[in-house]
XYZ file of C-alpha atoms in Angstrom:
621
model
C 31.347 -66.785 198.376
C 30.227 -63.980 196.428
C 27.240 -65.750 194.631
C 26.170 -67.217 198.467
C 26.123 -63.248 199.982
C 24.411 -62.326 196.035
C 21.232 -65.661 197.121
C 20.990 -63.902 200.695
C 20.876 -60.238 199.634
C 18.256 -61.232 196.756
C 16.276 -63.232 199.786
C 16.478 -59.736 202.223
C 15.458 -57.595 198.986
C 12.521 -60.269 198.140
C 11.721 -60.310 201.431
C 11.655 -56.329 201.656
C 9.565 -56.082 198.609
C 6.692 -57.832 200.302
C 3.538 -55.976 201.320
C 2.760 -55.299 204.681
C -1.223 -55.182 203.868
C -2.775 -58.066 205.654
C -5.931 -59.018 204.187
C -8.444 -60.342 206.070
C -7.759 -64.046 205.075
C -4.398 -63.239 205.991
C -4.469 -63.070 209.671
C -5.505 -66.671 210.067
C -2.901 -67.950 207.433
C 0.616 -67.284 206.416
C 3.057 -68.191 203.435
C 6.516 -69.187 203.002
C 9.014 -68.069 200.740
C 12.839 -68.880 199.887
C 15.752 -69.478 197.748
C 17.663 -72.879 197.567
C 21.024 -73.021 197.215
C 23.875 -75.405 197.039
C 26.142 -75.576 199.877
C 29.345 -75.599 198.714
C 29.116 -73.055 196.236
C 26.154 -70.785 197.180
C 24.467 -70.625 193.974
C 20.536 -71.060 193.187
C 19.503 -74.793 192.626
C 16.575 -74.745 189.662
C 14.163 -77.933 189.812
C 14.711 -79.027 193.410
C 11.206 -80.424 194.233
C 10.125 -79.383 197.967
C 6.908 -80.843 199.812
C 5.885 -79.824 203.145
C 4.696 -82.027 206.254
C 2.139 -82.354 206.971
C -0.104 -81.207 203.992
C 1.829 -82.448 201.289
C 2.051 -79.439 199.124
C 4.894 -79.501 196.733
C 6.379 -77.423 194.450
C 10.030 -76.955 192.686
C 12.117 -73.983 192.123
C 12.326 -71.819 189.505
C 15.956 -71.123 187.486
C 16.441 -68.982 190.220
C 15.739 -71.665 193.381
C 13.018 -69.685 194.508
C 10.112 -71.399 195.969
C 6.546 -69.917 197.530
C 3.886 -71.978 199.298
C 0.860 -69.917 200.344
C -2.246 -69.786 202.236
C -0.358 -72.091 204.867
C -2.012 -73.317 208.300
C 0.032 -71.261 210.486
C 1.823 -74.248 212.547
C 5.768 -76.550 211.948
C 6.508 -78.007 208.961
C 9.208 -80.135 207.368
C 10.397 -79.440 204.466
C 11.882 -82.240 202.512
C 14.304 -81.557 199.388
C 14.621 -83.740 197.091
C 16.567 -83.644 193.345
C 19.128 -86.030 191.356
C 22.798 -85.158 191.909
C 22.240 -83.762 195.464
C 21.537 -85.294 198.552
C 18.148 -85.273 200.076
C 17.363 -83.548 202.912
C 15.022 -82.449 205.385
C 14.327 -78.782 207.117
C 12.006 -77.735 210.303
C 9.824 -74.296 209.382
C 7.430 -72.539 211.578
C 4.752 -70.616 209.596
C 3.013 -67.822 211.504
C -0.624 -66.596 210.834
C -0.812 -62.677 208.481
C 3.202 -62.823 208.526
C 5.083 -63.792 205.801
C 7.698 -66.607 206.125
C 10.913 -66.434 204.911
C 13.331 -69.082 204.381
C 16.924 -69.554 203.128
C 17.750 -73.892 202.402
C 20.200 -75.099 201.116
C 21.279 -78.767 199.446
C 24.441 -80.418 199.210
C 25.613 -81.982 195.575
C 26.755 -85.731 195.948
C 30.418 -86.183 195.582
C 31.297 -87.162 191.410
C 33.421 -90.291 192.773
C 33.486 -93.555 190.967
C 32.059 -96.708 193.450
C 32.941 -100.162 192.951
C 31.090 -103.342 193.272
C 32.947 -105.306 196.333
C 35.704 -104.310 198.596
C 37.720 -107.437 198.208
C 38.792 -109.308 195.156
C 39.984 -112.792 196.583
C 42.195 -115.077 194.022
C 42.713 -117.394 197.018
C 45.176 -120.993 197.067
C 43.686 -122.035 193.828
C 46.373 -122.116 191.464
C 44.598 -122.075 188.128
C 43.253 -118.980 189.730
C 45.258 -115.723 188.067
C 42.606 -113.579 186.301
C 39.791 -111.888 188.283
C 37.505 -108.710 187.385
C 35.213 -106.086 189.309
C 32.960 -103.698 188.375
C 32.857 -99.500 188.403
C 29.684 -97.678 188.617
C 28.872 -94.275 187.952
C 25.973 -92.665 189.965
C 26.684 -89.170 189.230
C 25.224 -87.307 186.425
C 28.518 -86.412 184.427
C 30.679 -88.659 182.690
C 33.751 -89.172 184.892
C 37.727 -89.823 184.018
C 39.345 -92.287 186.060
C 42.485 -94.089 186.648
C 43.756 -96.446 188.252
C 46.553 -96.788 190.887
C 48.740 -99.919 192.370
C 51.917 -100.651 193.313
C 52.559 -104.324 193.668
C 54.814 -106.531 192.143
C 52.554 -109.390 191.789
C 49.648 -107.613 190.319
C 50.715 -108.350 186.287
C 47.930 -105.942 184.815
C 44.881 -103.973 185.334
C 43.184 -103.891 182.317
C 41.864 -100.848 181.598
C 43.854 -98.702 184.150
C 42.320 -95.650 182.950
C 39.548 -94.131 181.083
C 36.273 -92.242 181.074
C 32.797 -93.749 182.577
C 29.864 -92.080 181.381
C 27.475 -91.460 183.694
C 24.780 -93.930 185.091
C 26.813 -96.768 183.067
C 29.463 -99.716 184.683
C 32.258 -100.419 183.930
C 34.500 -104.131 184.109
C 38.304 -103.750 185.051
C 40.199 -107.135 184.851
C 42.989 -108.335 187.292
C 45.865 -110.129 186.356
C 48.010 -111.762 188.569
C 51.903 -113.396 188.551
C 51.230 -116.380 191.058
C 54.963 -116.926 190.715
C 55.845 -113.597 192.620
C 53.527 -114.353 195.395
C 55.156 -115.188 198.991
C 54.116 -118.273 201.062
C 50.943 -117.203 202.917
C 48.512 -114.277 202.648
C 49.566 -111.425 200.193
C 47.151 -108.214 200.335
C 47.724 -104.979 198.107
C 45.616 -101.693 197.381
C 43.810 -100.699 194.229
C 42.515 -97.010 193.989
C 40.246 -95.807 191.386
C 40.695 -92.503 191.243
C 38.591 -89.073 189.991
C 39.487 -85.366 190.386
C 36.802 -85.242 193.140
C 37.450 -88.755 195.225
C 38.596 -92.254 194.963
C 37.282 -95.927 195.797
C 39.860 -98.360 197.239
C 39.700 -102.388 196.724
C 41.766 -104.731 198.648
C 43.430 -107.230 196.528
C 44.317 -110.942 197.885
C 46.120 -114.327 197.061
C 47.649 -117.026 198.960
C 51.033 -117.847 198.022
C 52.612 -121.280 198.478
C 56.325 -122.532 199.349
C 57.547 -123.995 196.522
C 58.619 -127.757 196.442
C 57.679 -130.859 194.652
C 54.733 -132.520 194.181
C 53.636 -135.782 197.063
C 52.241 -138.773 195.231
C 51.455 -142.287 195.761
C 51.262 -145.489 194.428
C 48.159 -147.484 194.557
C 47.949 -151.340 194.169
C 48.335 -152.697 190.623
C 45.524 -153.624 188.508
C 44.459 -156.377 185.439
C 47.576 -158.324 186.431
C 47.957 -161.038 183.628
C 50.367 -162.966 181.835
C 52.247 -160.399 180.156
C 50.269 -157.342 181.012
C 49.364 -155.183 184.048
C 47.990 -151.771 184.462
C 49.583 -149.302 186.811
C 47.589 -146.840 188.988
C 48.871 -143.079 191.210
C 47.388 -140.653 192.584
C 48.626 -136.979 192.998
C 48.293 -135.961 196.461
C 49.722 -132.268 195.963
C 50.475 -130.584 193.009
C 53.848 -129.372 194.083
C 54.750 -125.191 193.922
C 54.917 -124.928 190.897
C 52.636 -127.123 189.451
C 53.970 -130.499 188.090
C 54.414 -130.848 184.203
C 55.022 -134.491 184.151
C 53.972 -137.819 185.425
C 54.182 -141.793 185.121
C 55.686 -145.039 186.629
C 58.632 -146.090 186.685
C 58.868 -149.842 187.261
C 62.039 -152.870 187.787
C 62.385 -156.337 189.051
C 64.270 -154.623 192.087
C 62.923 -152.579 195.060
C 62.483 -149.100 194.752
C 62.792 -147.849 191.217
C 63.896 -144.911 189.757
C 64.747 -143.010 186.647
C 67.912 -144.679 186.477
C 66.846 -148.751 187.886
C 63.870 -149.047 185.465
C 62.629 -150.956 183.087
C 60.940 -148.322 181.180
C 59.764 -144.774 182.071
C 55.869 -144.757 181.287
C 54.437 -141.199 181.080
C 50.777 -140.838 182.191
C 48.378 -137.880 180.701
C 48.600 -134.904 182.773
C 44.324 -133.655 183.577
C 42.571 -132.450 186.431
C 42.222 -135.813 187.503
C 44.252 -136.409 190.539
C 44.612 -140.218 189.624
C 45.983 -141.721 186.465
C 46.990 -144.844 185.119
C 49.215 -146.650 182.513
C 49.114 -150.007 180.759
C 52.526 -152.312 180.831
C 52.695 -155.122 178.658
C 55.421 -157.717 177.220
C 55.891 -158.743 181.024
C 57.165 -161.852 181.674
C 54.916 -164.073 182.713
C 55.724 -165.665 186.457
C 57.827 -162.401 187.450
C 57.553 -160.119 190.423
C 57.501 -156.498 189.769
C 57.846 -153.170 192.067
C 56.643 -150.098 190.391
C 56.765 -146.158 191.880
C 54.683 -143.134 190.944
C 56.796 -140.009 189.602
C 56.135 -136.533 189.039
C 57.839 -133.349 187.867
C 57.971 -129.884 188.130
C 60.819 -127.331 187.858
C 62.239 -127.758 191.051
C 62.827 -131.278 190.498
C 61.578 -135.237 190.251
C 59.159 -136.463 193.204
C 58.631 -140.134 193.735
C 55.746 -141.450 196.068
C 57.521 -142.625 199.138
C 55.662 -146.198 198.850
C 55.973 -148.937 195.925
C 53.832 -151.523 194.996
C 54.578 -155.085 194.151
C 52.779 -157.381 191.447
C 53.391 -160.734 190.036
C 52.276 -161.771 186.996
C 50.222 -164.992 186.478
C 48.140 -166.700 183.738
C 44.507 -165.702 183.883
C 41.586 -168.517 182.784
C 39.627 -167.090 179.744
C 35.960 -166.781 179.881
C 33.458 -168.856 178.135
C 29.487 -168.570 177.820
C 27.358 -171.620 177.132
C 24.578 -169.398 174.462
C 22.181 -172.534 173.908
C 21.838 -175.668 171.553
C 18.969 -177.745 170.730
C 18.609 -181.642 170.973
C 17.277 -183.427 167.529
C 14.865 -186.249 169.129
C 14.824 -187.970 165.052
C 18.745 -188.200 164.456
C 19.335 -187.830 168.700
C 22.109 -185.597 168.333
C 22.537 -182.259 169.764
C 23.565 -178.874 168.250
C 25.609 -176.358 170.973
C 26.523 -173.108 170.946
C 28.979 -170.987 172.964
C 31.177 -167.674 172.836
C 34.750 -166.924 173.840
C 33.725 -163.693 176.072
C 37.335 -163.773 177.081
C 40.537 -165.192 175.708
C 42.834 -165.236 178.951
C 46.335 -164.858 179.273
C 47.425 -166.247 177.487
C 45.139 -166.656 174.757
C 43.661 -170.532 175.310
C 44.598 -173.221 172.950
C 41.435 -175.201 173.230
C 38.014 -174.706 173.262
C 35.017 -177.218 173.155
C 31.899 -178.834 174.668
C 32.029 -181.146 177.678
C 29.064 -183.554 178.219
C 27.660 -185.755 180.504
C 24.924 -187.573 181.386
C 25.884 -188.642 184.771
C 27.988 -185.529 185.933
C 25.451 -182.662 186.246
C 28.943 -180.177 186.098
C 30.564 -182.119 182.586
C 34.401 -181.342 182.803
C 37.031 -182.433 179.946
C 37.320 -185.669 181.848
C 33.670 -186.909 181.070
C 33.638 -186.421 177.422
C 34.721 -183.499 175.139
C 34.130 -182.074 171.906
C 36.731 -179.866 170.747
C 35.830 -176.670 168.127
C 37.956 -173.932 166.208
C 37.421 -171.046 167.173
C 39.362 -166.969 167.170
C 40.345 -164.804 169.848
C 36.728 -163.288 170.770
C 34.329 -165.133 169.164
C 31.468 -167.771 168.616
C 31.243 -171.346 168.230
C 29.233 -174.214 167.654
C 29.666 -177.833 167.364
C 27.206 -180.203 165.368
C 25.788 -183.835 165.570
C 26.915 -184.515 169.283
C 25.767 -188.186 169.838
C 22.683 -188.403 172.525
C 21.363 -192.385 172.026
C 19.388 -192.446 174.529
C 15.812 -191.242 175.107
C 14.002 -189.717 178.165
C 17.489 -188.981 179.620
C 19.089 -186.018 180.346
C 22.245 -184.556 178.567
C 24.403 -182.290 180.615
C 26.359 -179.588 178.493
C 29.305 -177.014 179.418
C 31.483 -174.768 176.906
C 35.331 -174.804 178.390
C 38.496 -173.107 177.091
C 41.746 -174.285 178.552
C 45.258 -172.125 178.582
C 48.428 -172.332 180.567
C 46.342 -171.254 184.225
C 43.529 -174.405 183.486
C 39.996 -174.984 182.249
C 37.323 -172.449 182.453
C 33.491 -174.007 181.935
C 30.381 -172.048 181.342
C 27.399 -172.034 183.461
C 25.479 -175.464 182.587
C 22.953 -176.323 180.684
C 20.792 -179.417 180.150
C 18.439 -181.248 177.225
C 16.920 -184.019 176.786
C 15.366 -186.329 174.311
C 11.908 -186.324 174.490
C 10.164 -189.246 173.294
C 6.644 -188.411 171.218
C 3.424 -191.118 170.912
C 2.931 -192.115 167.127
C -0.333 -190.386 165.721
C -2.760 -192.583 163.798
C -5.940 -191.749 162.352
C -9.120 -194.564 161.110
C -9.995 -193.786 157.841
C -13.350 -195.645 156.140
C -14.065 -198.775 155.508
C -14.155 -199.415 151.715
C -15.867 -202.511 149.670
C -17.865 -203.422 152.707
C -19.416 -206.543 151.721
C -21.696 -208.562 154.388
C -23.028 -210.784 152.075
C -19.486 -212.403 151.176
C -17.966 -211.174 155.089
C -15.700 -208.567 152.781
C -14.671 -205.472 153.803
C -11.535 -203.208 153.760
C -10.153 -201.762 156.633
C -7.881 -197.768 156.661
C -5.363 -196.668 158.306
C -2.864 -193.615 158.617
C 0.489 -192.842 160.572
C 0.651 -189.282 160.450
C 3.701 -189.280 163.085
C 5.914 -191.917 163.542
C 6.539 -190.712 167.374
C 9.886 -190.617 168.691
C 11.539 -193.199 169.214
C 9.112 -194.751 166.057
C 6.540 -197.319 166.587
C 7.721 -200.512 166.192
C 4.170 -202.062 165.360
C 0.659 -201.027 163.512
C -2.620 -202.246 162.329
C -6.197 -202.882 163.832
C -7.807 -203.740 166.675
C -11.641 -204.845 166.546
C -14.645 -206.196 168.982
C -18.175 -207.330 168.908
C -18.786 -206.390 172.140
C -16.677 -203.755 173.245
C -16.757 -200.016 171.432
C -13.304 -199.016 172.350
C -11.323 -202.584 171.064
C -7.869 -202.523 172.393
C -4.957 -204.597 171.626
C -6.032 -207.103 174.069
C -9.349 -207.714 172.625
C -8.738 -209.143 168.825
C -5.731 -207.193 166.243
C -4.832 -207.283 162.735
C -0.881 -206.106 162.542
C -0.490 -204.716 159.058
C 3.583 -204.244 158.322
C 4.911 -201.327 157.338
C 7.187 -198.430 158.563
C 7.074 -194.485 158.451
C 3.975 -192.339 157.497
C 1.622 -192.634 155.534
C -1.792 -194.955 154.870
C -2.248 -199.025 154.964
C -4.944 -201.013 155.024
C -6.032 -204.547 155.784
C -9.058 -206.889 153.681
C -11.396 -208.671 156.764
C -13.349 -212.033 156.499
C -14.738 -211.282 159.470
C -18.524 -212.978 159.263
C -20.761 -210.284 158.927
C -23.617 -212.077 160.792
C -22.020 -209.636 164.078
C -21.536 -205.553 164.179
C -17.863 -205.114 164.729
C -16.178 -202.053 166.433
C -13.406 -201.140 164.766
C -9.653 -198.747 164.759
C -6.234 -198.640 163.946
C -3.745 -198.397 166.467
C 0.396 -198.283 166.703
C 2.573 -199.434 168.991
C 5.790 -197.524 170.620
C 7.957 -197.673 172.815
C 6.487 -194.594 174.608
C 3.026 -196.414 174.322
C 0.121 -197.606 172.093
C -1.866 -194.826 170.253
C -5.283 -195.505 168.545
C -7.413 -193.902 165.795
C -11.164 -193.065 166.248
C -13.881 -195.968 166.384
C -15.612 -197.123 162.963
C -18.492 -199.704 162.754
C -17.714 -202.965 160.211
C -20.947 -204.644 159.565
C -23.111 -201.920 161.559
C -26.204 -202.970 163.414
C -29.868 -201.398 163.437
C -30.348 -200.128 166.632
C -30.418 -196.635 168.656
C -27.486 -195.549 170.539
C -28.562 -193.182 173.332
C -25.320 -191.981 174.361
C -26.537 -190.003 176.716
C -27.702 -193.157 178.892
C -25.184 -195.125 177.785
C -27.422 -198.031 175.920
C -28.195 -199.248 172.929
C -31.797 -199.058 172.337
C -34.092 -201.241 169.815
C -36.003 -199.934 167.172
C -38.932 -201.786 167.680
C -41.296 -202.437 170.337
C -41.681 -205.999 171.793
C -45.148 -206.323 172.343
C -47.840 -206.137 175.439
C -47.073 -208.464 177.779
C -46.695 -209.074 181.917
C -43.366 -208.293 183.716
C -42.129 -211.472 183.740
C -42.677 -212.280 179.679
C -40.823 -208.980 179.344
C -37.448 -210.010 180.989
C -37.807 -213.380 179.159
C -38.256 -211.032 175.885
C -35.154 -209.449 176.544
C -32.821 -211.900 177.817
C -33.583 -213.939 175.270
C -33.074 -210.800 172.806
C -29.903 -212.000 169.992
C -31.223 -208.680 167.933
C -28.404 -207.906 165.909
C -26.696 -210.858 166.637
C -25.912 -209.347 170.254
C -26.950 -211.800 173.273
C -26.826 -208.747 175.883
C -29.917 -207.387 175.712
C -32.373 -206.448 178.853
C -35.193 -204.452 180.303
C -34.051 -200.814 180.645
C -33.731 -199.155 184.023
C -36.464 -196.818 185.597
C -33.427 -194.014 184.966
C -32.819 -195.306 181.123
C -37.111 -195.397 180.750
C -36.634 -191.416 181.597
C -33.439 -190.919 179.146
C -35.685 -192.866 176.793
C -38.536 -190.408 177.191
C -36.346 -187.034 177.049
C -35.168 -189.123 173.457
C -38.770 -190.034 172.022
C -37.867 -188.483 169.196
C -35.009 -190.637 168.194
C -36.728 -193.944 169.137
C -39.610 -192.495 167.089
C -42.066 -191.208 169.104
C -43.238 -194.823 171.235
C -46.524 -194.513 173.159
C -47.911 -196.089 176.590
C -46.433 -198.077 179.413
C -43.042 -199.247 179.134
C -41.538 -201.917 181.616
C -38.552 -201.433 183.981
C -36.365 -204.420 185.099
C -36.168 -202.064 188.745
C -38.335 -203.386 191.991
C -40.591 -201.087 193.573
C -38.599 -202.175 196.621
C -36.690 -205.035 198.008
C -39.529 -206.477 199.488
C -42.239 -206.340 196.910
C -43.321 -208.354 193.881
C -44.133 -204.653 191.743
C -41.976 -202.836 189.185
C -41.610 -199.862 188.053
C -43.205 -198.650 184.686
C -42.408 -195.336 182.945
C -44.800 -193.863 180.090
C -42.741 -192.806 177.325
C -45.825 -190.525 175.757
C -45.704 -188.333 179.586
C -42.781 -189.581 181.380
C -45.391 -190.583 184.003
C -43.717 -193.029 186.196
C -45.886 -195.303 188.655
C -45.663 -199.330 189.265
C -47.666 -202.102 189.239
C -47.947 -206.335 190.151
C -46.264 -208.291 187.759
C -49.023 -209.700 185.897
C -50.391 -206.709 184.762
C -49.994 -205.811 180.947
C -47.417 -203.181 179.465
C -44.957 -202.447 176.380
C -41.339 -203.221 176.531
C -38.529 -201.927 174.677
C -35.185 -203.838 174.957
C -31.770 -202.063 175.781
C -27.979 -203.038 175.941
C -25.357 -201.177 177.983
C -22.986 -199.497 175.442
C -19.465 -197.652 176.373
């Protein structure tokens, strides 16, 4: 109190040392002057920062906390105070024109208390819930001891529960709770960090349960085999305290227990509110009841329903994979897996065809393999006589509970046309009607040919077996031939040829004993070399019919459509100048025919007894 009465008497003496001269200047502005002080304990603040409003002047006081603003607007101000520690604050001043202002403000420190993060630290119901932390901060500008208060039973530890926080730095205090000493319900206490010049309070909370056992049940029974089955629970509650143990417990009567079962089977204890266990040596054709168990240290809880289960044979599982049919021996290659074995493991395992049955059981016919547990198989040379029908194929494993079959699948035997090729004609000898005939089976076809050799014409370019044949014997690939007489005074078309039952199959075309005249494929004819002469229309078509050129009695007069094939070919017939007759009518009615030049392709027509070239033709194919 002392030091407040020393700031007031040194503002009255500062404020008695002023001068009372008033300059000119002076009597339309004014100044303001002061101390700051704190206002608990009276004494001078140094470094508060002031600024006055409006304006903004500023300025901070000295080690003393005085302060001077002059050559002020005489008029209100605020004053606003401002520095770290202390609280800011505002202050109304009225500055008066040549008189000087004097002011006495003071500024209040902020209280050197600890804060804390939250107000309430919540551990809730969850019961793997018993550590949880907050933090301390220290906004003051000196370090600060603390320490920590509570008195609760179920609070275990407050870790640190005392200490020193420097200033401007946090601090992390962990809570540690005793679940166990918790009552049923809502359980609130009081933490106090405390400092000589305050203290911060945090609720504490947790949610205590009754204690009891845990509720379960029993859910249906799964991968019921043979001799096996798999037993599945799920916890419903957790039980007060928490259960340590849990399993099945399973009989051939109702309602089992610890002491009317088979076998106690533990399950793994995880977060995992269901869990399951794996029975085997059953016996098979048995009915079952099973319960779910649990314990904790009050006692044993059993789910209130039970299941019931019988156990049966299950089929094992079989996959067809593939096979392929061999058209040359016509037997069949098939290949399977055992995806599954059953329960029991099957016996027997095989291939079931058909070719009438498009789903082959055992019953049609079977093909039995070896096989392992898991596994592959395949089974070789399975007899398919017949072509161009279809073979239906099914893997099957049988046990005690049947036959399982695989998906179908289906092949056949598909028959192939022999391949033959004409080779040259060798020795080719007209004047003593000699020649050698080639041939070559490069594929037998499937099923083989039963029959080979040549077929030949002296009319028609594609000779088939119903025109004239040479069989040749022989079987399986490879070349034969054949020695002709045929007379050479005729141009024979010529090729080899083989017989299946699929078909007949016949090499490329050869000429025996070729003739000298142009083949205008093109057209379609056979033209010959040689003009015929100048002559009138009707000598022509005498010419021509007449014609046994190369030993060939089809010859005639070319078309008007041939005469301009003809012309478009000049140079193959050798370049053949003028008028050239047509066997075509101008028209039905008239006695003229067409005429075609084959030097311009002109075409025009004329009477019948006028003069012009002929060239004779035969219809090739």
């Amino acid at each position: 109190m002392k030091k407040y009465l020393f700031a007031i008497c040194m503002l009255i003496g500062f404020g008695m040392g002023c001068s009372e001269d008033i300059s000119e200047e002076g009597a339309s502005t004014g100044s303001l002057t002061g101390i700051v002080a704190d206002k608990t304990t009276g004494q001078p603040v140094a470094t508060v920062r002031l600024e006055l409003s409006p304006g903004g002047s500023s300025t901070v006081t000295g080690s003393d906390g005085s302060f001077s603003f002059k050559s002020l607007q005489a008029r209100n101000y605020t004053v606003k105070l401002a520095k770290e520690g202390y609280k800011s604050t505002e202050q109304s001043v009225t500055v008066q024109a040549g008189i000087p202002t004097e002011t006495h403000l003071l500024i209040e420190r902020i209280p050197a208390v600890i804060t804390l993060d939250r107000e309430v630290l919540d551990f809730g119901d969850n019961a793997s819930m018993n550590t949880l932390s907050f933090n301390m901060v220290n906004n003051n500008y000196v370090d600060l001891e603390y320490r920590i208060i509570e008195n609760c039973g179920w609070i275990e530890s407050v870790d640190p529960a005392s200490g020193t926080l420097p200033y401007g730095k946090t601090g992390t205090v962990v809570v540690k709770i005793d679940r166990e000493a918790l009552l049923a319900g809502v359980n609130e206490t009081m933490v106090v960090v405390s400092t000589s010049d305050g203290s911060s309070e945090l609720k504490v909370r947790a949610t205590g349960f009754e204690k009891g056992k845990a509720t379960l049940n029993t859910l249906e029974a799964t991968e019921v085999k043979a001799c096996t089955a798999r037993l599945n629970g799920e916890i419903l509650s957790s039980g007060h305290p928490a259960y340590t143990e849990r399993g099945f417990v399973y009989s051939l009567s109702p309602m089992p227990d610890h002491q009317n079962t088979i076998a106690v089977m533990t399950a793994l204890v995880t977060d995992d509110a269901q869990f399951s266990v794996a029975l085997s040596e059953l016996e098979m054709g048995k009915t079952y009841y099973a319960r779910a168990y649990a314990v904790n240290e009050i006692g044993t809880a059993y789910s209130t329903n039970q299941i019931r289960f019988t156990t049966q044979a299950i089929l094992p599982e079989v996959t067809l994979l593939g096979g392929e049919l061999n058209s040359e021996t016509m037997t069949a290659t098939i290949y399977a897996q055992i995806t599954d074995p059953g329960d029991p493991a099957y016996t027997e395992c095989g291939i079931a065809v058909s070719t009438t049955n498009t789903n082959p059981t055992i019953y049609d016919t079977k093909f039995t393999a070896t096989a392992d547990g898991y596994g592959k198989f395949e089974i070789h040379n399975i007899p398919c006589p017949d072509f161009d029908t279809y073979y239906y194929f099914r893997a099957y494993a049988t046990n005690a509970a049947g036959t399982a079959y695989s998906e179908m699948k289906q092949g056949i035997l598909a028959t192939s046309l022999p391949e033959v090729k004409t080779l040259a004609i060798t020795d080719e000898d007209a004047e003593h009607n000699s020649a050698v005939l080639h041939g070559q089976i490069t594929h037998t076809g499937l099923p083989a040919y039963t029959e080979r050799g040549f077929v030949y014409s002296n009319i028609y370019e594609s000779p088939t077996i119903y025109d004239s044949k040479i069989i040749v014997e022989g079987t399986g690939t490879g070349t034969f031939e054949h020695r002709s007489t045929l007379s050479a005074s005729k141009s024979y078309y010529v090729r080899a040829y083989a017989i299946s039952a699929k078909g007949v199959v016949y090499g490329d075309v050869v000429k025996l004993f070729p003739k000298d005249y142009i083949e205008l494929t093109a057209a379609g004819i056979g033209v010959q070399p040689q003009d015929g002469g100048h002559m009138p229309w009707d000598e022509a078509y005498s010419y021509c019919k007449n014609s046994t050129y190369e030993s060939l009695s089809d010859w005639r007069l070319p078309t008007v459509d041939e005469l301009c094939t003809m012309y478009e070919h000049r140079s193959e017939l050798g370049y053949p100048s003028g008028y050239f007759w047509s066997g075509d009518r101008y028209d039905l009615m008239s006695t003229m025919y067409y005429y075609v030049s084959l030097s311009t392709g002109k075409k025009d027509y004329s009477e019948k007894k006028f003069y012009q070239y002929v060239r004779c033709v035969r219809s090739i194919k």
